[in-house]
PDB file of C-alpha atoms in Angstrom:
ATOM      1  CA  MET A   1     111.893 -59.477  -9.212  1.00 58.00           C
ATOM      2  CA  ARG A   2     115.622 -58.600  -8.134  1.00 62.00           C
ATOM      3  CA  SER A   3     116.709 -57.226  -5.003  1.00 62.00           C
ATOM      4  CA  ALA A   4     117.789 -53.367  -4.335  1.00 64.00           C
ATOM      5  CA  GLN A   5     121.235 -52.615  -5.060  1.00 63.00           C
ATOM      6  CA  GLY A   6     123.028 -53.951  -1.978  1.00 62.00           C
ATOM      7  CA  GLY A   7     126.357 -51.814  -0.083  1.00 63.00           C
ATOM      8  CA  TYR A   8     127.895 -48.816  -0.266  1.00 67.00           C
ATOM      9  CA  SER A   9     127.875 -46.617  -3.073  1.00 82.00           C
ATOM     10  CA  LEU A  10     131.477 -44.666  -4.031  1.00 83.00           C
ATOM     11  CA  ILE A  11     129.977 -41.479  -2.380  1.00 86.00           C
ATOM     12  CA  GLU A  12     129.621 -43.002   0.591  1.00 87.00           C
ATOM     13  CA  VAL A  13     132.879 -44.574   1.766  1.00 87.00           C
ATOM     14  CA  ALA A  14     134.517 -41.130   0.063  1.00 89.00           C
ATOM     15  CA  ILE A  15     133.013 -39.195   2.412  1.00 92.00           C
ATOM     16  CA  GLY A  16     133.002 -42.513   4.979  1.00 92.00           C
ATOM     17  CA  ILE A  17     137.383 -40.985   4.241  1.00 95.00           C
ATOM     18  CA  LEU A  18     136.957 -37.339   4.347  1.00 96.00           C
ATOM     19  CA  VAL A  19     135.178 -37.412   7.399  1.00 96.00           C
ATOM     20  CA  LEU A  20     137.905 -40.122   8.933  1.00 96.00           C
ATOM     21  CA  THR A  21     140.320 -37.888   7.614  1.00 97.00           C
ATOM     22  CA  VAL A  22     139.590 -34.039   8.954  1.00 96.00           C
ATOM     23  CA  GLY A  23     139.015 -36.325  12.252  1.00 96.00           C
ATOM     24  CA  ILE A  24     142.988 -36.817  12.112  1.00 97.00           C
ATOM     25  CA  LEU A  25     143.887 -33.528  11.011  1.00 97.00           C
ATOM     26  CA  GLY A  26     141.904 -32.306  14.264  1.00 96.00           C
ATOM     27  CA  MET A  27     143.725 -34.898  16.243  1.00 97.00           C
ATOM     28  CA  ALA A  28     147.142 -34.063  14.405  1.00 96.00           C
ATOM     29  CA  THR A  29     146.773 -30.567  14.963  1.00 95.00           C
ATOM     30  CA  MET A  30     145.326 -30.756  19.254  1.00 96.00           C
ATOM     31  CA  GLN A  31     148.542 -32.795  19.926  1.00 96.00           C
ATOM     32  CA  ILE A  32     150.986 -30.208  18.539  1.00 93.00           C
ATOM     33  CA  THR A  33     148.679 -26.934  20.210  1.00 90.00           C
ATOM     34  CA  ALA A  34     148.750 -29.189  23.164  1.00 93.00           C
ATOM     35  CA  LYS A  35     152.462 -30.024  23.199  1.00 92.00           C
ATOM     36  CA  ARG A  36     153.290 -25.892  22.119  1.00 88.00           C
ATOM     37  CA  LEU A  37     151.221 -25.597  25.883  1.00 88.00           C
ATOM     38  CA  ASN A  38     152.464 -27.722  27.939  1.00 91.00           C
ATOM     39  CA  TYR A  39     156.408 -26.392  26.781  1.00 88.00           C
ATOM     40  CA  ASP A  40     155.160 -23.019  27.638  1.00 88.00           C
ATOM     41  CA  ALA A  41     153.844 -24.683  31.092  1.00 90.00           C
ATOM     42  CA  LEU A  42     156.938 -26.217  31.907  1.00 91.00           C
ATOM     43  CA  GLN A  43     158.872 -23.077  30.508  1.00 91.00           C
ATOM     44  CA  ARG A  44     156.940 -21.664  33.458  1.00 92.00           C
ATOM     45  CA  SER A  45     157.695 -23.363  36.535  1.00 94.00           C
ATOM     46  CA  ILE A  46     161.615 -23.264  35.164  1.00 93.00           C
ATOM     47  CA  ALA A  47     161.331 -19.595  35.734  1.00 95.00           C
ATOM     48  CA  THR A  48     159.675 -19.923  39.161  1.00 96.00           C
ATOM     49  CA  THR A  49     161.825 -22.055  40.191  1.00 95.00           C
ATOM     50  CA  LEU A  50     164.214 -20.246  39.293  1.00 95.00           C
ATOM     51  CA  ALA A  51     162.770 -17.125  41.350  1.00 96.00           C
ATOM     52  CA  HIS A  52     162.143 -18.936  44.340  1.00 96.00           C
ATOM     53  CA  ASP A  53     165.876 -20.711  44.347  1.00 96.00           C
ATOM     54  CA  ILE A  54     167.711 -16.889  43.403  1.00 97.00           C
ATOM     55  CA  VAL A  55     165.286 -15.550  46.513  1.00 97.00           C
ATOM     56  CA  GLU A  56     166.328 -18.270  49.111  1.00 97.00           C
ATOM     57  CA  ARG A  57     170.154 -17.076  48.314  1.00 96.00           C
ATOM     58  CA  MET A  58     169.047 -13.127  49.077  1.00 96.00           C
ATOM     59  CA  ARG A  59     167.660 -14.492  52.548  1.00 96.00           C
ATOM     60  CA  ILE A  60     170.613 -16.510  53.261  1.00 94.00           C
ATOM     61  CA  ASN A  61     172.932 -14.027  52.334  1.00 94.00           C
ATOM     62  CA  GLU A  62     170.693 -10.353  53.896  1.00 93.00           C
ATOM     63  CA  ASP A  63     174.173  -7.698  54.412  1.00 92.00           C
ATOM     64  CA  GLY A  64     175.042  -7.840  50.323  1.00 92.00           C
ATOM     65  CA  ILE A  65     171.356  -7.592  49.449  1.00 94.00           C
ATOM     66  CA  ASP A  66     172.061  -5.192  46.789  1.00 95.00           C
ATOM     67  CA  ILE A  67     175.213  -6.269  45.283  1.00 94.00           C
ATOM     68  CA  TYR A  68     172.369  -8.890  44.106  1.00 96.00           C
ATOM     69  CA  VAL A  69     170.169  -6.349  42.300  1.00 95.00           C
ATOM     70  CA  VAL A  70     170.687  -7.052  38.044  1.00 94.00           C
ATOM     71  CA  THR A  71     169.261  -6.123  34.566  1.00 92.00           C
ATOM     72  CA  ASN A  72     168.920  -8.383  32.285  1.00 90.00           C
ATOM     73  CA  LEU A  73     170.943 -11.766  33.412  1.00 91.00           C
ATOM     74  CA  GLY A  74     171.561 -13.869  31.677  1.00 87.00           C
ATOM     75  CA  GLY A  75     172.781 -15.451  27.858  1.00 80.00           C
ATOM     76  CA  GLY A  76     175.857 -15.534  29.766  1.00 75.00           C
ATOM     77  CA  SER A  77     176.293 -12.028  30.383  1.00 74.00           C
ATOM     78  CA  LEU A  78     179.162 -11.990  34.003  1.00 73.00           C
ATOM     79  CA  GLY A  79     181.270 -14.680  31.740  1.00 75.00           C
ATOM     80  CA  ASP A  80     183.541 -16.821  33.606  1.00 79.00           C
ATOM     81  CA  SER A  81     183.008 -18.561  37.568  1.00 81.00           C
ATOM     82  CA  PRO A  82     184.124 -15.679  40.210  1.00 84.00           C
ATOM     83  CA  ALA A  83     187.456 -15.736  41.180  1.00 80.00           C
ATOM     84  CA  LYS A  84     185.964 -17.403  44.425  1.00 87.00           C
ATOM     85  CA  ASP A  85     184.806 -21.076  45.265  1.00 89.00           C
ATOM     86  CA  CYS A  86     182.094 -20.316  47.275  1.00 88.00           C
ATOM     87  CA  ALA A  87     180.592 -24.189  47.386  1.00 86.00           C
ATOM     88  CA  ALA A  88     184.286 -25.501  48.943  1.00 88.00           C
ATOM     89  CA  SER A  89     185.594 -22.564  50.780  1.00 90.00           C
ATOM     90  CA  SER A  90     184.269 -20.168  53.116  1.00 92.00           C
ATOM     91  CA  CYS A  91     183.020 -16.741  50.717  1.00 90.00           C
ATOM     92  CA  ASN A  92     182.313 -13.147  52.608  1.00 93.00           C
ATOM     93  CA  PHE A  93     178.818 -11.442  51.214  1.00 93.00           C
ATOM     94  CA  ALA A  94     180.504  -9.697  48.416  1.00 92.00           C
ATOM     95  CA  GLU A  95     181.620 -12.946  47.033  1.00 94.00           C
ATOM     96  CA  LEU A  96     178.921 -15.356  47.703  1.00 94.00           C
ATOM     97  CA  ALA A  97     176.014 -12.828  46.400  1.00 94.00           C
ATOM     98  CA  ALA A  98     179.108 -12.218  42.946  1.00 93.00           C
ATOM     99  CA  TYR A  99     178.844 -16.927  43.575  1.00 94.00           C
ATOM    100  CA  ASP A 100     175.422 -17.728  43.773  1.00 95.00           C
ATOM    101  CA  LEU A 101     174.667 -14.599  40.560  1.00 94.00           C
ATOM    102  CA  TRP A 102     176.807 -16.489  38.423  1.00 93.00           C
ATOM    103  CA  GLN A 103     175.637 -20.391  39.124  1.00 93.00           C
ATOM    104  CA  TRP A 104     171.936 -19.059  39.622  1.00 94.00           C
ATOM    105  CA  GLU A 105     172.230 -17.094  35.393  1.00 92.00           C
ATOM    106  CA  GLN A 106     174.188 -21.372  34.053  1.00 91.00           C
ATOM    107  CA  ALA A 107     170.757 -22.262  36.058  1.00 92.00           C
ATOM    108  CA  LEU A 108     169.120 -20.124  34.029  1.00 92.00           C
ATOM    109  CA  ASP A 109     170.738 -20.622  30.552  1.00 89.00           C
ATOM    110  CA  GLY A 110     171.067 -24.542  31.186  1.00 87.00           C
ATOM    111  CA  ALA A 111     174.441 -24.950  31.536  1.00 82.00           C
ATOM    112  CA  THR A 112     173.461 -26.875  34.802  1.00 76.00           C
ATOM    113  CA  GLU A 113     172.300 -29.627  32.468  1.00 80.00           C
ATOM    114  CA  ILE A 114     174.114 -31.075  29.579  1.00 80.00           C
ATOM    115  CA  ASN A 115     172.608 -33.224  26.428  1.00 82.00           C
ATOM    116  CA  SER A 116     175.316 -35.821  24.747  1.00 83.00           C
ATOM    117  CA  ASP A 117     176.485 -33.093  22.064  1.00 85.00           C
ATOM    118  CA  GLY A 118     178.111 -31.612  25.341  1.00 78.00           C
ATOM    119  CA  GLN A 119     175.676 -28.021  24.700  1.00 78.00           C
ATOM    120  CA  PRO A 120     172.950 -26.983  27.772  1.00 75.00           C
ATOM    121  CA  ALA A 121     169.514 -28.758  27.559  1.00 77.00           C
ATOM    122  CA  GLY A 122     168.225 -26.878  30.577  1.00 80.00           C
ATOM    123  CA  GLY A 123     166.990 -23.643  30.626  1.00 83.00           C
ATOM    124  CA  LEU A 124     164.324 -20.903  29.330  1.00 89.00           C
ATOM    125  CA  PHE A 125     164.532 -20.605  26.000  1.00 87.00           C
ATOM    126  CA  ASN A 126     165.575 -16.848  25.277  1.00 87.00           C
ATOM    127  CA  PRO A 127     166.317 -16.128  29.250  1.00 92.00           C
ATOM    128  CA  ARG A 128     166.722 -12.883  30.516  1.00 93.00           C
ATOM    129  CA  ALA A 129     166.319 -11.895  34.020  1.00 95.00           C
ATOM    130  CA  CYS A 130     166.515  -8.844  36.734  1.00 96.00           C
ATOM    131  CA  ILE A 131     166.123  -8.793  40.067  1.00 97.00           C
ATOM    132  CA  SER A 132     165.215  -4.830  41.832  1.00 96.00           C
ATOM    133  CA  ASN A 133     165.360  -4.436  45.894  1.00 95.00           C
ATOM    134  CA  ASP A 134     163.341  -1.254  47.561  1.00 94.00           C
ATOM    135  CA  ASP A 135     163.950  -0.811  50.918  1.00 93.00           C
ATOM    136  CA  ARG A 136     164.269  -5.084  51.302  1.00 93.00           C
ATOM    137  CA  VAL A 137     161.058  -5.424  49.346  1.00 96.00           C
ATOM    138  CA  VAL A 138     162.440  -7.368  46.116  1.00 96.00           C
ATOM    139  CA  THR A 139     160.754  -8.272  42.488  1.00 96.00           C
ATOM    140  CA  ILE A 140     162.634 -10.990  40.744  1.00 97.00           C
ATOM    141  CA  ALA A 141     161.482 -10.433  36.814  1.00 95.00           C
ATOM    142  CA  ILE A 142     161.963 -13.398  34.433  1.00 95.00           C
ATOM    143  CA  ALA A 143     161.579 -13.458  31.324  1.00 92.00           C
ATOM    144  CA  TRP A 144     162.115 -15.514  28.424  1.00 90.00           C
ATOM    145  CA  ARG A 145     160.354 -17.047  24.368  1.00 88.00           C
ATOM    146  CA  GLY A 146     157.778 -18.207  24.829  1.00 84.00           C
ATOM    147  CA  PHE A 147     155.211 -20.506  21.600  1.00 81.00           C
ATOM    148  CA  GLN A 148     152.459 -17.775  22.017  1.00 78.00           C
ATOM    149  CA  LYS A 149     152.245 -14.644  21.052  1.00 78.00           C
ATOM    150  CA  THR A 150     150.847 -12.997  24.370  1.00 73.00           C
ATOM    151  CA  GLY A 151     151.459  -8.863  23.139  1.00 67.00           C
ATOM    152  CA  ASN A 152     154.324  -7.582  24.675  1.00 62.00           C
ATOM    153  CA  PRO A 153     153.357  -7.895  28.661  1.00 67.00           C
ATOM    154  CA  ASP A 154     152.980  -4.600  30.546  1.00 75.00           C
ATOM    155  CA  ILE A 155     153.429  -6.534  34.021  1.00 81.00           C
ATOM    156  CA  SER A 156     157.915  -5.575  34.076  1.00 85.00           C
ATOM    157  CA  ASP A 157     160.257  -4.452  30.805  1.00 86.00           C
ATOM    158  CA  CYS A 158     162.705  -7.482  32.391  1.00 87.00           C
ATOM    159  CA  GLY A 159     164.532  -8.810  28.641  1.00 82.00           C
ATOM    160  CA  GLU A 160     162.558  -5.517  27.050  1.00 83.00           C
ATOM    161  CA  GLY A 161     163.701  -4.660  23.657  1.00 78.00           C
ATOM    162  CA  GLU A 162     166.473  -6.710  22.816  1.00 74.00           C
ATOM    163  CA  GLY A 163     165.460  -8.808  19.777  1.00 72.00           C
ATOM    164  CA  LEU A 164     164.559 -12.396  21.580  1.00 73.00           C
ATOM    165  CA  TYR A 165     161.591 -12.724  21.729  1.00 70.00           C
ATOM    166  CA  GLU A 166     160.311 -11.237  17.815  1.00 67.00           C
ATOM    167  CA  THR A 167     158.680  -8.541  16.712  1.00 67.00           C
ATOM    168  CA  ASP A 168     157.312  -5.786  19.347  1.00 67.00           C
ATOM    169  CA  ASP A 169     158.091  -8.302  22.227  1.00 77.00           C
ATOM    170  CA  GLU A 170     154.957 -10.591  21.245  1.00 80.00           C
ATOM    171  CA  LEU A 171     156.509 -14.785  21.540  1.00 83.00           C
ATOM    172  CA  ARG A 172     157.733 -12.282  25.148  1.00 85.00           C
ATOM    173  CA  GLN A 173     156.683 -14.315  28.356  1.00 88.00           C
ATOM    174  CA  VAL A 174     157.303 -13.309  31.909  1.00 90.00           C
ATOM    175  CA  MET A 175     156.928 -14.009  35.445  1.00 92.00           C
ATOM    176  CA  VAL A 176     156.915 -12.019  38.607  1.00 94.00           C
ATOM    177  CA  LEU A 177     158.238 -12.970  42.131  1.00 95.00           C
ATOM    178  CA  THR A 178     157.534  -9.789  44.595  1.00 95.00           C
ATOM    179  CA  THR A 179     158.869 -10.278  48.369  1.00 95.00           C
ATOM    180  CA  PHE A 180     160.487  -9.254  51.268  1.00 95.00           C
ATOM    181  CA  ILE A 181     163.510  -9.673  51.995  1.00 90.00           C
TER     182      ILE A 181
END
């Protein structure tokens, strides 16, 4: 008597390969999504650190607090370095505020970190920053372009409508810090 067929049929092998392929594609998609979300988290951490940095600069220079008020700072909007280098010599409150804002914009744009090609490598992606002062209640809003569509955040209009964040600002991410100085 002949024994029953032993081994796998071609259909069983094809189904096994299909299941394995779907699993591998799922893992690849999950990895790409995780990297994008990790990048968005890194951008939010950088924005938070930058917001705390300018707050501390403003606390040190309380007399020049109104000079720090800016709208849509970023992308080199302040131009070249200020006339006086306050790191090398003493400055009055107005000169110190101008120097602080210039240094802060450099960090915002990533000019403080340079890659091997001489291009900025740090900072935020398409950043814009706004600082307001309402009787020493200071609000710092930082907007940047993220990967995830969030709609248009209502918490601040900083950077809104500049065409940097896709249609209707749907990729615009915003971090807002309010404090009393």
